[in-house]
PDB file of C-alpha atoms and ligand atoms in Angstrom:
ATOM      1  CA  UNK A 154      -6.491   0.267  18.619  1.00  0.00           C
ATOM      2  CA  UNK A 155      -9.637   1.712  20.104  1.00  0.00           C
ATOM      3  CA  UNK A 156     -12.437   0.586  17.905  1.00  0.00           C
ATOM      4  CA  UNK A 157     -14.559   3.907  18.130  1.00  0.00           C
ATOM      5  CA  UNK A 158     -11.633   6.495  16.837  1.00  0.00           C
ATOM      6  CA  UNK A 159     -13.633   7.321  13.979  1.00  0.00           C
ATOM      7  CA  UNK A 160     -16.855   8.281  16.070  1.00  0.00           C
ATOM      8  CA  UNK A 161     -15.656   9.260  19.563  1.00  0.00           C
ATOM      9  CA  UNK A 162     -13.359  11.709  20.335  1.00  0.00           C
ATOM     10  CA  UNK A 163     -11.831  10.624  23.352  1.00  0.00           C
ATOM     11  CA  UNK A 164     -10.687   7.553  21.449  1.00  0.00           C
ATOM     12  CA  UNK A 165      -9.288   9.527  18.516  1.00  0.00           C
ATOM     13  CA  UNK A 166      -7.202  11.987  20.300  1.00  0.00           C
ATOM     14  CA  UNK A 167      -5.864   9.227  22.835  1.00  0.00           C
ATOM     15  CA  UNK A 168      -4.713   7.520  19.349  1.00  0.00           C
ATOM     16  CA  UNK A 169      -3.534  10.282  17.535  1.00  0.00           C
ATOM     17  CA  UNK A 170      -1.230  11.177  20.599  1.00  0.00           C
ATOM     18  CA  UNK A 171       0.290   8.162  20.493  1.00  0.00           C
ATOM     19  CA  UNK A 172       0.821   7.997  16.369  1.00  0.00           C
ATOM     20  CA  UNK A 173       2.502  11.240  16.510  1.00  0.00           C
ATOM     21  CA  UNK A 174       4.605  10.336  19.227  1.00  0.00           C
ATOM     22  CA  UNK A 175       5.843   7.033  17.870  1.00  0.00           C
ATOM     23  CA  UNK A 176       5.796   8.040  13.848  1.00  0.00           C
ATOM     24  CA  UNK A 177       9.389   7.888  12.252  1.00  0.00           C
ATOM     25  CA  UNK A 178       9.955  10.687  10.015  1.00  0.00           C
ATOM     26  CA  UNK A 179      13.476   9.876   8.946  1.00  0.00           C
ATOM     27  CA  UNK A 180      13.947   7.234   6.328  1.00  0.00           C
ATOM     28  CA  UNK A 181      17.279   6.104   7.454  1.00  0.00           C
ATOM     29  CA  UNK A 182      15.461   5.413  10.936  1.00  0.00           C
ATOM     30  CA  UNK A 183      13.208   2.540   8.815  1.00  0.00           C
ATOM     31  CA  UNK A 184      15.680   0.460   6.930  1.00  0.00           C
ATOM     32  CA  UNK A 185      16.659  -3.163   8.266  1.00  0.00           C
ATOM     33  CA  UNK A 186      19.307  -4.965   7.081  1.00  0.00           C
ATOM     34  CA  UNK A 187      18.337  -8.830   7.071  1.00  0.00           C
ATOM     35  CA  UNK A 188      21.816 -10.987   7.290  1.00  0.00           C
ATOM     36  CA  UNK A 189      20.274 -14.270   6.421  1.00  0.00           C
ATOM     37  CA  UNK A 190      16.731 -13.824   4.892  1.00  0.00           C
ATOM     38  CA  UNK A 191      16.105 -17.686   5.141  1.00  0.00           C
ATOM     39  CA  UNK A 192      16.709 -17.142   8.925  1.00  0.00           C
ATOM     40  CA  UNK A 193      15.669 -13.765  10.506  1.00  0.00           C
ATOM     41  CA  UNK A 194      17.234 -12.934  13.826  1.00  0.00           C
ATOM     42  CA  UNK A 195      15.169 -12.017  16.471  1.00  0.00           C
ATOM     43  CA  UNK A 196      16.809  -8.510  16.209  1.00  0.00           C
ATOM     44  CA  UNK A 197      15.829  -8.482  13.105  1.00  0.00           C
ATOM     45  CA  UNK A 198      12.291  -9.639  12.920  1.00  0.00           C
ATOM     46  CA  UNK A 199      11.333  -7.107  16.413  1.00  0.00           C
ATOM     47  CA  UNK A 200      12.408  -4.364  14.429  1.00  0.00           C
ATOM     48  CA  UNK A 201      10.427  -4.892  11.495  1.00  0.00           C
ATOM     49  CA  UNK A 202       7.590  -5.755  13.353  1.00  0.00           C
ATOM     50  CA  UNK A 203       7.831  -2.720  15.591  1.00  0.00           C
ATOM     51  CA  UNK A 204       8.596  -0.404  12.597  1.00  0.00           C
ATOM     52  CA  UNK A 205       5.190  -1.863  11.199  1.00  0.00           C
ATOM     53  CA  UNK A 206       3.412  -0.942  14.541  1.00  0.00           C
ATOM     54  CA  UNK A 207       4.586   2.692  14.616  1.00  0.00           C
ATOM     55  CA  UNK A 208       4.442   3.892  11.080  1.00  0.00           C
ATOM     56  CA  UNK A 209       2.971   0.526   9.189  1.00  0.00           C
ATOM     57  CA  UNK A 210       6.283   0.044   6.943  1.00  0.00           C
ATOM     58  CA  UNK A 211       9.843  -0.785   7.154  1.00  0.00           C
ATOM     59  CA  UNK A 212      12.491  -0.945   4.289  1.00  0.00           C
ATOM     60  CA  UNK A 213      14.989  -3.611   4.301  1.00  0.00           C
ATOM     61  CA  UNK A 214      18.049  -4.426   2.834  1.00  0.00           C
ATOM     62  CA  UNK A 215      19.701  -8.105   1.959  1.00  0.00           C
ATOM     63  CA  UNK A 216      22.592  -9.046  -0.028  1.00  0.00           C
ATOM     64  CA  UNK A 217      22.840 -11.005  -3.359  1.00  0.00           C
ATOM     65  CA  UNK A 218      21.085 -14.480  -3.485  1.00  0.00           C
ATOM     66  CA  UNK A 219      20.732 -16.744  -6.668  1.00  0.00           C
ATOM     67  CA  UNK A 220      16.786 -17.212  -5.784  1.00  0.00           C
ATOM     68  CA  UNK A 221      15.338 -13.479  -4.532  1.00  0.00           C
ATOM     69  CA  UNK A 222      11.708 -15.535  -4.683  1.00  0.00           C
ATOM     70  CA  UNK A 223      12.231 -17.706  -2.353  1.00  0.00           C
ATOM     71  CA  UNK A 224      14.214 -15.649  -0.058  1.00  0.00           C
ATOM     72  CA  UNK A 225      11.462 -12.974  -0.213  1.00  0.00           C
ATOM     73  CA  UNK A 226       8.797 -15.639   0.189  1.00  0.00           C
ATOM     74  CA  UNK A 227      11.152 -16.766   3.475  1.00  0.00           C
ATOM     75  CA  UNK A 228      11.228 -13.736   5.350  1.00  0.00           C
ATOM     76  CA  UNK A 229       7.527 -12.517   4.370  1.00  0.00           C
ATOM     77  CA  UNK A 230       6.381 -15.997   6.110  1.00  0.00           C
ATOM     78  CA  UNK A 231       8.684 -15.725   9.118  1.00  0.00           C
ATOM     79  CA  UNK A 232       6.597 -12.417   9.405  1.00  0.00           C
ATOM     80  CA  UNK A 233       3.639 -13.986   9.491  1.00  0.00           C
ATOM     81  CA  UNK A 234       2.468 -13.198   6.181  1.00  0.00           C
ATOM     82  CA  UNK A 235       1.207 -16.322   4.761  1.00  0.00           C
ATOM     83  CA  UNK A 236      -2.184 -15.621   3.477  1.00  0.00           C
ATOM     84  CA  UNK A 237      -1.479 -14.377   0.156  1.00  0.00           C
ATOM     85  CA  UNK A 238      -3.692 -13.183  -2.894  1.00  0.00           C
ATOM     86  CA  UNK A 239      -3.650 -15.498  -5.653  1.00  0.00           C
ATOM     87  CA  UNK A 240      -4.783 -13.264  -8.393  1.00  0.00           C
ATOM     88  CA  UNK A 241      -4.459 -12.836 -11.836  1.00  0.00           C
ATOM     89  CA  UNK A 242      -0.660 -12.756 -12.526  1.00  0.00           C
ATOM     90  CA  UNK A 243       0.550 -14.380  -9.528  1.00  0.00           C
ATOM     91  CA  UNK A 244       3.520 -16.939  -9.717  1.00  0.00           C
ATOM     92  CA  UNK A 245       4.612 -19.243  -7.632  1.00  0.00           C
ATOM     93  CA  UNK A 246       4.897 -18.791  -3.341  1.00  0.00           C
ATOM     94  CA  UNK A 247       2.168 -15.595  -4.083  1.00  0.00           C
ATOM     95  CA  UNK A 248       4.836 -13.348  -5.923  1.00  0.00           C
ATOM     96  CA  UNK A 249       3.912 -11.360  -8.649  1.00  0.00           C
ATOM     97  CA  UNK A 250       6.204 -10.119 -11.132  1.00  0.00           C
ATOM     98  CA  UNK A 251       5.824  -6.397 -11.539  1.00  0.00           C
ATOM     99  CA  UNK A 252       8.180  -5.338 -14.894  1.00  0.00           C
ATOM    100  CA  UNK A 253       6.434  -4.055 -18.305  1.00  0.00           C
ATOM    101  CA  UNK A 254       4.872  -6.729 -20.096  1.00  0.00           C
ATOM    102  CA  UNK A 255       4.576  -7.576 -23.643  1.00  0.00           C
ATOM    103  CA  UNK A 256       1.402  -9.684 -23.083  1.00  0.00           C
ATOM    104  CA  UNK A 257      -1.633  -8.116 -24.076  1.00  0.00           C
ATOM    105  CA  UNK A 258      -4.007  -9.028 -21.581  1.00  0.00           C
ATOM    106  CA  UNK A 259      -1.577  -7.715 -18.283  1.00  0.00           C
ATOM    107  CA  UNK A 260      -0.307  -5.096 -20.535  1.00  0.00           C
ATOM    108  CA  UNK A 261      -3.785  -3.389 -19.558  1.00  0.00           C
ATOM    109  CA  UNK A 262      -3.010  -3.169 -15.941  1.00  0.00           C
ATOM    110  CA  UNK A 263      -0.910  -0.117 -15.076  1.00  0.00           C
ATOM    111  CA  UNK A 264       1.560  -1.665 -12.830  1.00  0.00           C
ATOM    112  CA  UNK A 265       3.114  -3.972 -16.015  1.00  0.00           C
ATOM    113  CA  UNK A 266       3.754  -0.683 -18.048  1.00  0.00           C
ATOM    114  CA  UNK A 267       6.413   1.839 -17.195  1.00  0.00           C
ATOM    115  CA  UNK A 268       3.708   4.445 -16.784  1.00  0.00           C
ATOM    116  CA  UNK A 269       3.150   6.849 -13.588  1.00  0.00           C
ATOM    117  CA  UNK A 270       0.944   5.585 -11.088  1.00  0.00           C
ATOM    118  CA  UNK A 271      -1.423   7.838  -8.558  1.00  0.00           C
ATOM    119  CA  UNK A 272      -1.946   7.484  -4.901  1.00  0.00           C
ATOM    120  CA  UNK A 273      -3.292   4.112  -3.989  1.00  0.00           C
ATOM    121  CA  UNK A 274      -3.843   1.018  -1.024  1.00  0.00           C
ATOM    122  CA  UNK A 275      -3.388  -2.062  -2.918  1.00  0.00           C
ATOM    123  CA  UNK A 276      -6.403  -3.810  -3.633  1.00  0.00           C
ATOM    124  CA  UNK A 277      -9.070  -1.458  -3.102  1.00  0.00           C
ATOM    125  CA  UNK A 278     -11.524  -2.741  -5.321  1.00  0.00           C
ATOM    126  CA  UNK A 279     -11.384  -5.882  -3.296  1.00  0.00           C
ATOM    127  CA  UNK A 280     -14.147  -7.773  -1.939  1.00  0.00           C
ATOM    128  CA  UNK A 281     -14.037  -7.693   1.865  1.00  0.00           C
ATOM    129  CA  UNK A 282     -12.934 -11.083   2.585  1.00  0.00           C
ATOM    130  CA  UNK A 283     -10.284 -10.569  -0.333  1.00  0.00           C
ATOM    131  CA  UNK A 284      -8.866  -7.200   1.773  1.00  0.00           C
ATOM    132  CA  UNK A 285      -5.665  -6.611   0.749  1.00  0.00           C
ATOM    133  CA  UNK A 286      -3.650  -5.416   4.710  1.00  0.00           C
ATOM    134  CA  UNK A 287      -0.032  -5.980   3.963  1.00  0.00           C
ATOM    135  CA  UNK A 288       2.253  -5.980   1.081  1.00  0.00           C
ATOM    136  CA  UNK A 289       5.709  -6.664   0.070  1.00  0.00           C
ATOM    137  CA  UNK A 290       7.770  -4.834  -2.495  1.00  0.00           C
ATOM    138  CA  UNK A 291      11.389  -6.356  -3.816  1.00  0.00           C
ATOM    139  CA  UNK A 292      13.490  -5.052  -6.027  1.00  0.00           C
ATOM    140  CA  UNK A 293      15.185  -7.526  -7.982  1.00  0.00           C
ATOM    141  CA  UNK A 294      16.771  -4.571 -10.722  1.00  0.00           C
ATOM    142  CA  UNK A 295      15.921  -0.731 -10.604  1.00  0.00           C
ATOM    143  CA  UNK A 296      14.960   1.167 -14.258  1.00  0.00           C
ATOM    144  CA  UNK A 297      17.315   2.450 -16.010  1.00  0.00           C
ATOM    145  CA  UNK A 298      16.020   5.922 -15.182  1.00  0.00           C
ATOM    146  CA  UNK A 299      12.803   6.475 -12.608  1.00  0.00           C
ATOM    147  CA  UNK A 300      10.369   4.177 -11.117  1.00  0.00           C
ATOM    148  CA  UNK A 301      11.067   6.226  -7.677  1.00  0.00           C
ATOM    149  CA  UNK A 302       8.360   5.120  -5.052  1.00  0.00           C
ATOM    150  CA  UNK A 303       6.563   7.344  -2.654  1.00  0.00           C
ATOM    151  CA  UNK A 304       4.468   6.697  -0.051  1.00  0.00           C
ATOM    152  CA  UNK A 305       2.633   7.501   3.629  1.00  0.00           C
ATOM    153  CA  UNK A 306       0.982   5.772   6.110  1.00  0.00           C
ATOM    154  CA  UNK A 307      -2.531   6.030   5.456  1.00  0.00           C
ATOM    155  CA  UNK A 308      -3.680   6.084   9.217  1.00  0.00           C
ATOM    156  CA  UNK A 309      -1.511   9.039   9.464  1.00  0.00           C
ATOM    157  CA  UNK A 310      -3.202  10.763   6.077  1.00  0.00           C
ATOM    158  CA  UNK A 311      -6.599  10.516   8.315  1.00  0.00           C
ATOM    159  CA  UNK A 312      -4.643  12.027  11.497  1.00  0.00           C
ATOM    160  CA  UNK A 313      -3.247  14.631   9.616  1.00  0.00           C
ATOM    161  CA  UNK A 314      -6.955  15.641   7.424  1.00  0.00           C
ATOM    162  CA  UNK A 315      -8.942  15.291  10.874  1.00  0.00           C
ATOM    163  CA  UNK A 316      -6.458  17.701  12.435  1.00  0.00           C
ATOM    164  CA  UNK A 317      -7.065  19.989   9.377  1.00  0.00           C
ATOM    165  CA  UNK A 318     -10.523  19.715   9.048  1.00  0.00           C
ATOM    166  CA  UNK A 319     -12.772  17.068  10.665  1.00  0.00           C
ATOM    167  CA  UNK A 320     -15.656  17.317   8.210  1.00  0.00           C
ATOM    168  CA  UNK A 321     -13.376  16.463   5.788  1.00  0.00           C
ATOM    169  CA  UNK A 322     -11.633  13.735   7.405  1.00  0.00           C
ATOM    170  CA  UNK A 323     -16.020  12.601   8.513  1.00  0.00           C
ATOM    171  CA  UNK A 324     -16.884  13.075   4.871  1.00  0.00           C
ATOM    172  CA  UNK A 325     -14.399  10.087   3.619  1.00  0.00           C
ATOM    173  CA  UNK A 326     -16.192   7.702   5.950  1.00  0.00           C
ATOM    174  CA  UNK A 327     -19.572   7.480   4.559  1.00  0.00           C
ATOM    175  CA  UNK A 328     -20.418   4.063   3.307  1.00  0.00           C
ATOM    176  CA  UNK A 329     -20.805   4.933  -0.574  1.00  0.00           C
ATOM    177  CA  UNK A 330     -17.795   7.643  -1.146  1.00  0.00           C
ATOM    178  CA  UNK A 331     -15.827   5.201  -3.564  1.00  0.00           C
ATOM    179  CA  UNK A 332     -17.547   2.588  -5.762  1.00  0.00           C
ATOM    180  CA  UNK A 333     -15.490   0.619  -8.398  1.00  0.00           C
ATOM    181  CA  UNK A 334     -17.953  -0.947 -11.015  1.00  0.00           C
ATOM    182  CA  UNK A 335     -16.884  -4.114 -11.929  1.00  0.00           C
ATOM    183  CA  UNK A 336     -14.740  -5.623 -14.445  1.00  0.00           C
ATOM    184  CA  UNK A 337     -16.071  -7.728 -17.326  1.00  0.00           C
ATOM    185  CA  UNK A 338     -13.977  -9.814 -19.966  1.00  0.00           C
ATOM    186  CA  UNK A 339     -15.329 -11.141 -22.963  1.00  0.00           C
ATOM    187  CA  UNK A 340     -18.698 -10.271 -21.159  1.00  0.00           C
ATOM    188  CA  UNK A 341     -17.519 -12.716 -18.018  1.00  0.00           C
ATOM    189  CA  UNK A 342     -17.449 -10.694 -14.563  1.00  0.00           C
ATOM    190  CA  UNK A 343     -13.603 -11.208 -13.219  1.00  0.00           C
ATOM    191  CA  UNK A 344     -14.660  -8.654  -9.990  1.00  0.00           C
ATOM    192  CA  UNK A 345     -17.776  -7.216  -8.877  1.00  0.00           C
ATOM    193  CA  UNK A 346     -18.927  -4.067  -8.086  1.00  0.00           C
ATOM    194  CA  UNK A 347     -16.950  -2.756  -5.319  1.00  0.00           C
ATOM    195  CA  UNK A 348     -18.646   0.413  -2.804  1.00  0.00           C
ATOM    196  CA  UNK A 349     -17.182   1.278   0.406  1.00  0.00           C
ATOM    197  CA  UNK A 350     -16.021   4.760   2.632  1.00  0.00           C
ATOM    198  CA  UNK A 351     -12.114   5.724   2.159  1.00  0.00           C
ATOM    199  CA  UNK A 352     -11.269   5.103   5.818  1.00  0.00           C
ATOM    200  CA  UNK A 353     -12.958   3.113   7.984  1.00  0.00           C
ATOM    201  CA  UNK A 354     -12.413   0.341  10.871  1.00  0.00           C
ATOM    202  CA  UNK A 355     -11.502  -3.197   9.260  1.00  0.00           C
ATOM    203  CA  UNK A 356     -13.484  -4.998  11.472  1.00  0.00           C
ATOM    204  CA  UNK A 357     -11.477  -8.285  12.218  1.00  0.00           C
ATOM    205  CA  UNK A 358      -8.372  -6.344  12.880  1.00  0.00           C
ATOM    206  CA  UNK A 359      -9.671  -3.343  14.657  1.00  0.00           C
ATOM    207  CA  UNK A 360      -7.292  -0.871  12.691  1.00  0.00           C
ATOM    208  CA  UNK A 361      -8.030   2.107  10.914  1.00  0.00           C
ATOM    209  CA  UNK A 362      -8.255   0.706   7.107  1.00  0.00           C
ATOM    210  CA  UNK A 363      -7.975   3.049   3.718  1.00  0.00           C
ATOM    211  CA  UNK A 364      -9.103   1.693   0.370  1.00  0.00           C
ATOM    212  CA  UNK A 365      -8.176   5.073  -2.117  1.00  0.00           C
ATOM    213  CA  UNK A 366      -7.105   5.445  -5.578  1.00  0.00           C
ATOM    214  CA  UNK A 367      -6.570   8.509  -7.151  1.00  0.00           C
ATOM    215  CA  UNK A 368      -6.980   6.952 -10.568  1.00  0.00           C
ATOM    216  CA  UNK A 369      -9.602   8.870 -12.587  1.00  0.00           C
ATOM    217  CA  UNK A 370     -10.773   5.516 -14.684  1.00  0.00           C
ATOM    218  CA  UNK A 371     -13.240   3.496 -13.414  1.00  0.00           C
ATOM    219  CA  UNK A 372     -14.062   5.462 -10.699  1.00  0.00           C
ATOM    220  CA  UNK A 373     -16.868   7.040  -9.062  1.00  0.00           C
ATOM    221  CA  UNK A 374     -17.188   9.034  -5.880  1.00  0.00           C
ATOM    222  CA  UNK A 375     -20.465   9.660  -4.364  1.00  0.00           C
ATOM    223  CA  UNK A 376     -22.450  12.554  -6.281  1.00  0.00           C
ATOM    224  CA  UNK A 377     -22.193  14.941  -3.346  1.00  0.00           C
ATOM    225  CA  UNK A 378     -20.614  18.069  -2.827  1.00  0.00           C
ATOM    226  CA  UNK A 379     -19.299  17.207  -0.008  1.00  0.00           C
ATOM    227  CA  UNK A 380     -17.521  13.941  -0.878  1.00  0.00           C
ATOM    228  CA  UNK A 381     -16.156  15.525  -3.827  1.00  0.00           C
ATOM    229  CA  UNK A 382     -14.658  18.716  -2.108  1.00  0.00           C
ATOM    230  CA  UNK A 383     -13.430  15.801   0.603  1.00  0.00           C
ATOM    231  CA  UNK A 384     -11.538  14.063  -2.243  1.00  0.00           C
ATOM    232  CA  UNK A 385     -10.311  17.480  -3.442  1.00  0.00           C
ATOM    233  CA  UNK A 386      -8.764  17.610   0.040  1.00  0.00           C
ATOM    234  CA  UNK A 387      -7.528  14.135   0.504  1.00  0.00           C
ATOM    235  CA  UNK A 388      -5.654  15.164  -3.296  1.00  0.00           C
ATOM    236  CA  UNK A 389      -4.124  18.260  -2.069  1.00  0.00           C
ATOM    237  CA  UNK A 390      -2.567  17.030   1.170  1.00  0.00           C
ATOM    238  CA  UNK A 391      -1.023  13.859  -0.569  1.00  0.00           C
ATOM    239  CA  UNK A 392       0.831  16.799  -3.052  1.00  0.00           C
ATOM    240  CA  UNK A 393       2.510  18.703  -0.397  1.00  0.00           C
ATOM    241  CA  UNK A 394       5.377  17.235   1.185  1.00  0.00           C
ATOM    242  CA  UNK A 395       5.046  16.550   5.185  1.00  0.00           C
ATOM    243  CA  UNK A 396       7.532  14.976   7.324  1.00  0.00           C
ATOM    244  CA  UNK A 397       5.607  11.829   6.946  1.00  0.00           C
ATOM    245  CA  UNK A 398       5.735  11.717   3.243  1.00  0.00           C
ATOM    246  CA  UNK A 399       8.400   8.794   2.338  1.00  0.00           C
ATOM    247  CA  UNK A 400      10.071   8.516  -1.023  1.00  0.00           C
ATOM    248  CA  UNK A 401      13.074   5.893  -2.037  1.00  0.00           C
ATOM    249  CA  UNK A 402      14.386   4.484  -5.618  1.00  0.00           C
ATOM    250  CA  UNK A 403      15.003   1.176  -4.727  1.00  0.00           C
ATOM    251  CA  UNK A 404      18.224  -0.410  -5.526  1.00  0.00           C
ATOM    252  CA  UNK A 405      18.664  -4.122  -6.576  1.00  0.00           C
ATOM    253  CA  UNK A 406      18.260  -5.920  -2.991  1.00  0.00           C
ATOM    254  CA  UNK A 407      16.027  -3.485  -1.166  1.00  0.00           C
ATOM    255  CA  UNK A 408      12.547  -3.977  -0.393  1.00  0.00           C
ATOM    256  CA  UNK A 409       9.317  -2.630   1.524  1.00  0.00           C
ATOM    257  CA  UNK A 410       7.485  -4.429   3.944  1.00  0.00           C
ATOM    258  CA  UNK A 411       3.823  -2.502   4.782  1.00  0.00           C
ATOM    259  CA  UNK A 412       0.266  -2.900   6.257  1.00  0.00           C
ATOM    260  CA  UNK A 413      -0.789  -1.311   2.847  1.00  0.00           C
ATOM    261  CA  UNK A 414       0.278   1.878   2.946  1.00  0.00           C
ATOM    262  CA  UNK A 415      -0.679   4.244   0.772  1.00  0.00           C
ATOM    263  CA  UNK A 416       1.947   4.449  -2.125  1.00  0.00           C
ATOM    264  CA  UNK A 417       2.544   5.755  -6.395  1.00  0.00           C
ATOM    265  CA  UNK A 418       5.285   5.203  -8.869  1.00  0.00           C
ATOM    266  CA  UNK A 419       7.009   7.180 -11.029  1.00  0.00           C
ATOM    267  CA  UNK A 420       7.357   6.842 -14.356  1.00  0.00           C
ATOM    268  CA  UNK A 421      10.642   5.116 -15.644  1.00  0.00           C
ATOM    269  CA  UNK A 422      12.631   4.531 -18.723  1.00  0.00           C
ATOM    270  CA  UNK A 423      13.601   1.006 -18.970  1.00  0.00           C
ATOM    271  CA  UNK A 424      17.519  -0.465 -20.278  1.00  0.00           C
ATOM    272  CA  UNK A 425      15.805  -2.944 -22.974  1.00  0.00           C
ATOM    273  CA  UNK A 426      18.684  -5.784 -21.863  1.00  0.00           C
ATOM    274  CA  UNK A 427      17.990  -5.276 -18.065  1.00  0.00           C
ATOM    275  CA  UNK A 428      14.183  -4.115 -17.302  1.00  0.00           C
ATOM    276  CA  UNK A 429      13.017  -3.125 -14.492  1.00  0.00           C
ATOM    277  CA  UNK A 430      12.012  -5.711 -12.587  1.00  0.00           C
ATOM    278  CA  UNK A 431       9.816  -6.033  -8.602  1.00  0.00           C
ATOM    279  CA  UNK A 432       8.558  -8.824  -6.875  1.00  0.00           C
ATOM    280  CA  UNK A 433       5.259  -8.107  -5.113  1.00  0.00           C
ATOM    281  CA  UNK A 434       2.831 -10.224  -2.638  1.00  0.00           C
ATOM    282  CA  UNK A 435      -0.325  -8.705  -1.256  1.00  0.00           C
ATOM    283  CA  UNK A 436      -1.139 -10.475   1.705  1.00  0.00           C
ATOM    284  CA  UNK A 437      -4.713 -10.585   3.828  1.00  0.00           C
ATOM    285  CA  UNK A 438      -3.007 -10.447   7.370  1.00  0.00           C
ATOM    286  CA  UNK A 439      -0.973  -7.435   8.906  1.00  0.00           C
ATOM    287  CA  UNK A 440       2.442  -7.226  10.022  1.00  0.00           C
ATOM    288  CA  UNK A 441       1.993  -6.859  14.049  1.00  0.00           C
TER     289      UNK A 441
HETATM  290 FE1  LIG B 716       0.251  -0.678  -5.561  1.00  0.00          FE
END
């Protein structure tokens, strides 16, 4: 990808062309169904990868297995993604275990409750040698009711505001529009203060990069009018529903492979026998 999108136009609309002509808008178009997850065809594996390329995700499907760790942990590495996060609550292979949680201290992150959750890249209050540019999602056993994921590729979110407005779309670059303070427990610093623009170039990949959240907590956005009215924006597009707006429930066996793409949950009811339960890596590297 041309480095210079964000500043020259040539660039950008030689890139945006080529987005919108490549873009899948049909989810049926995205799904891959793996045969043997401990040994990806080559079928297999190009269309994932060039699913990733065009739109930055692809769902796929693969049948019962007695260990759906290490047969996620398989086909993530035979994707290349190797490099995982080891934070807080990971397990084993760089899995986490994303189902509501009884223990206090992960019971105060979001994603272990069955509550809603907002817009969002994974890990964008991240250092910048911790960026988070690829995750994988696996169901292991849907909610009772709910927990319906949505989503949209966050290079096209920027294609779509520039197209709309390009102060806007200029406005979520500045350097400062999104700081996270940092998080302190038992007076220790677990993170530090995290400030960067909404979209930008990642430098080491070349690719157009969103860090967003639209949770209200913890959160500050540059005291300007225009950053704020930019956010207002950003808010209102994610609500309407464009052809590039994905939503799936996913059912025991499916999963999503993405360069971070910008995602929320629904809230769901759990069966108390049976919870809900995900299995989720973050990984440094993209799918390409
Ligand atoms: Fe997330």
């Amino acid at each position: 990808m041309a480095v210079n999108l964000l500043t020259k136009s040539d660039d950008y609309l030689h890139w945006r062309d080529k987005k919108l002509a490549n873009a899948p808008t049909q989810l049926g178009d995205c799904i891959v169904e793996i045969q043997n997850p401990f040994k990806l065809s080559n079928t297999e594996k190009n269309k994932i990868i060039g699913l990733c390329q065009k739109g930055n995700f692809a769902l796929f499907e693969i049948q019962p297995v007695a260990q759906y760790g290490e047969a996620i942990i398989s086909i993530n590495q035979q994707l290349g993604l190797k490099d995982f996060d080891a934070h807080l609550f990971v397990k084993t292979g760089g899995l986490a275990h994303i189902t509501q949680s009884n223990n206090k201290d992960q019971g105060e992150f979001i994603p272990y409750t069955d509550k809603n959750i907002g817009w969002h890249t994974d890990g964008y209050y991240n250092a910048i040698n911790e960026r988070i540019r690829a995750f994988s999602l696996f169901c292991v056993n849907p909610a009772d009711q709910g927990g319906v994921n949505e989503w949209i590729d966050p290079q096209m979110i920027y294609l779509l505001l520039r197209e709309d407005n390009a102060d806007v779309a200029k406005a979520l670059t500045h350097p400062q529009a999104m700081s996270i303070p940092e998080h302190k427990v038992d007076g220790k610093v677990r993170r530090s203060t995290s400030t960067g623009p909404i979209f930008f170039i990642d430098e080491p990949t070349n690719e157009l990069y969103m860090r967003y959240t639209q949770r209200k907590k913890n959160i500050e956005f540059l005291n300007s009018l225009e950053i704020k009215q930019a956010v207002e924006h950003l808010d209102a597009l994610l609500k309407t529903n464009t052809d590039h707006h994905f939503e799936h429930l996913m059912q025991s066996g499916q999963g999503l492979l993405c360069n971070n793409v910008l995602h929320k949950r629904n809230a769901f009811t759990d069966d108390k026998d049976n919870p809900r339960l995900l299995l989720r890596g973050r990984y440094f590297n993209r799918i390409e």
